[in-house]
Coordinates of C-alpha atoms in Angstrom, one line a residue:
M229 CA 0.9 -137.0 -69.8
I230 CA -3.2 -137.0 -69.4
L231 CA -5.3 -138.9 -67.5
H232 CA -9.0 -139.3 -67.2
G233 CA -9.9 -140.5 -64.0
Y234 CA -13.4 -142.8 -63.0
Q235 CA -14.6 -143.6 -59.5
F236 CA -17.8 -145.1 -59.3
F237 CA -19.3 -148.5 -57.5
V238 CA -18.1 -152.0 -58.1
I239 CA -16.6 -153.8 -61.1
D240 CA -17.0 -157.4 -59.5
H241 CA -15.7 -159.8 -61.7
L242 CA -12.7 -161.2 -64.2
W243 CA -10.4 -158.6 -63.0
E244 CA -7.9 -161.8 -63.0
L245 CA -8.1 -161.2 -66.9
A246 CA -6.0 -158.1 -67.1
P247 CA -2.5 -158.4 -65.7
T248 CA -1.4 -156.9 -62.2
V249 CA 0.8 -153.7 -62.3
D250 CA 3.5 -156.2 -61.1
Q251 CA 3.2 -158.5 -64.3
F252 CA 2.9 -155.2 -66.3
F253 CA 6.4 -154.4 -64.8
K254 CA 8.4 -157.8 -65.3
S255 CA 6.8 -158.1 -68.9
L256 CA 8.1 -154.2 -69.1
V257 CA 11.3 -156.0 -68.8
D258 CA 11.0 -159.1 -70.9
I259 CA 9.8 -156.6 -73.9
Y260 CA 12.8 -153.7 -73.9
P261 CA 15.6 -155.5 -72.0
P262 CA 18.4 -153.3 -70.9
K263 CA 20.8 -155.6 -71.8
S264 CA 20.1 -155.1 -75.4
N265 CA 18.8 -151.1 -75.9
F266 CA 19.2 -150.0 -72.1
D267 CA 18.0 -145.9 -73.1
E268 CA 14.7 -147.3 -74.6
F269 CA 14.1 -149.7 -71.8
Q270 CA 15.1 -146.8 -69.6
D271 CA 12.5 -144.2 -71.2
M272 CA 10.5 -147.2 -70.9
L273 CA 10.7 -147.5 -67.4
S274 CA 10.2 -144.1 -66.9
I275 CA 6.9 -143.5 -68.4
A276 CA 5.6 -146.3 -66.6
T277 CA 6.5 -145.3 -63.2
A278 CA 5.4 -141.7 -63.6
K279 CA 1.9 -142.9 -65.1
W280 CA 1.9 -145.5 -62.1
K281 CA 2.5 -142.7 -60.0
Y282 CA 0.1 -139.9 -61.6
A283 CA -2.9 -142.3 -61.7
Q284 CA -2.9 -143.0 -57.6
Q285 CA -2.5 -139.5 -57.4
L286 CA -5.6 -138.8 -59.5
A287 CA -7.4 -141.6 -57.9
D288 CA -6.5 -140.1 -54.2
E289 CA -7.4 -137.1 -56.3
L290 CA -11.4 -138.6 -56.6
G291 CA -10.9 -140.2 -53.1
W292 CA -8.7 -143.2 -53.0
E293 CA -8.5 -144.5 -49.5
G294 CA -4.8 -146.1 -50.8
D295 CA -5.7 -149.7 -50.8
F296 CA -6.2 -152.4 -52.8
V297 CA -8.9 -155.8 -52.7
G298 CA -6.6 -157.9 -55.2
E299 CA -3.9 -156.1 -56.9
P300 CA -4.2 -153.2 -59.1
R301 CA -4.5 -154.0 -63.0
V302 CA -3.6 -152.5 -66.1
F303 CA -5.8 -152.4 -69.1
C304 CA -5.0 -151.8 -73.0
L305 CA -6.8 -149.5 -75.4
P306 CA -6.2 -148.0 -78.7
D307 CA -5.1 -144.4 -79.0
P308 CA -8.0 -143.1 -81.0
K309 CA -5.5 -140.4 -81.8
G310 CA -2.5 -141.9 -83.2
M311 CA -3.2 -145.7 -83.8
T312 CA -1.6 -147.1 -81.1
I313 CA -2.3 -149.2 -77.8
D314 CA -2.0 -147.5 -74.6
Y315 CA -2.5 -148.3 -71.2
G316 CA -4.3 -146.8 -67.9
F317 CA -5.0 -148.7 -64.5
V318 CA -7.9 -150.4 -62.8
F319 CA -8.3 -151.6 -58.8
K320 CA -10.9 -152.2 -56.3
Q321 CA -10.0 -149.7 -52.6
Y322 CA -10.7 -152.2 -49.6
N323 CA -13.0 -149.5 -47.2
N324 CA -16.4 -149.3 -50.0
G325 CA -15.3 -151.4 -52.7
M326 CA -15.1 -148.6 -55.4
T327 CA -13.7 -149.3 -58.1
Y328 CA -10.3 -146.4 -60.2
V329 CA -10.4 -146.3 -63.8
I330 CA -7.4 -144.3 -65.0
S331 CA -6.7 -144.3 -68.2
P332 CA -4.7 -141.8 -70.5
I333 CA -8.0 -141.5 -73.5
Y334 CA -11.4 -140.7 -72.5
L335 CA -13.8 -143.3 -71.5
D336 CA -17.0 -141.5 -72.1
Y337 CA -19.1 -144.7 -71.4
I338 CA -17.9 -144.7 -67.7
A339 CA -18.0 -140.9 -67.4
E340 CA -22.1 -140.9 -68.7
F341 CA -23.0 -143.2 -65.8
E342 CA -24.6 -141.8 -63.2
N343 CA -23.1 -141.6 -59.7
V344 CA -19.5 -141.2 -61.3
Q345 CA -17.3 -139.3 -60.4
Y346 CA -14.2 -137.7 -63.1
K347 CA -11.0 -135.8 -62.4
R348 CA -8.4 -134.7 -65.1
L349 CA -4.9 -135.0 -64.4
I350 CA -2.6 -133.0 -66.8
T351 CA 1.3 -133.1 -66.1
D352 CA 4.5 -131.8 -68.1

């Protein structure tokens, strides 16, 4: 898994359009009901849990203090390599309102902003 992390100052509006991390995990249960195919459900839940854990680790390396303004959110993007939909995470910290975007896809339009910190995390 490769994750790209960005820290920058403030996205303040329209957070409510993206599902929360909690809503996302609940949707996994609806989409992949454990009773119908437990192995598929377990795989999807395991991948999502690991991605969320690594997203927080990467944000921590970028200076995240471990708290949230509002709830962390999930966003989806088409993957240009596999023509699938992939997902990442976005959240703000309370102290100084810094925004963290953790994406499986490199987002050059964010990386090019002034005063953006960027880090990449490769696992497995």
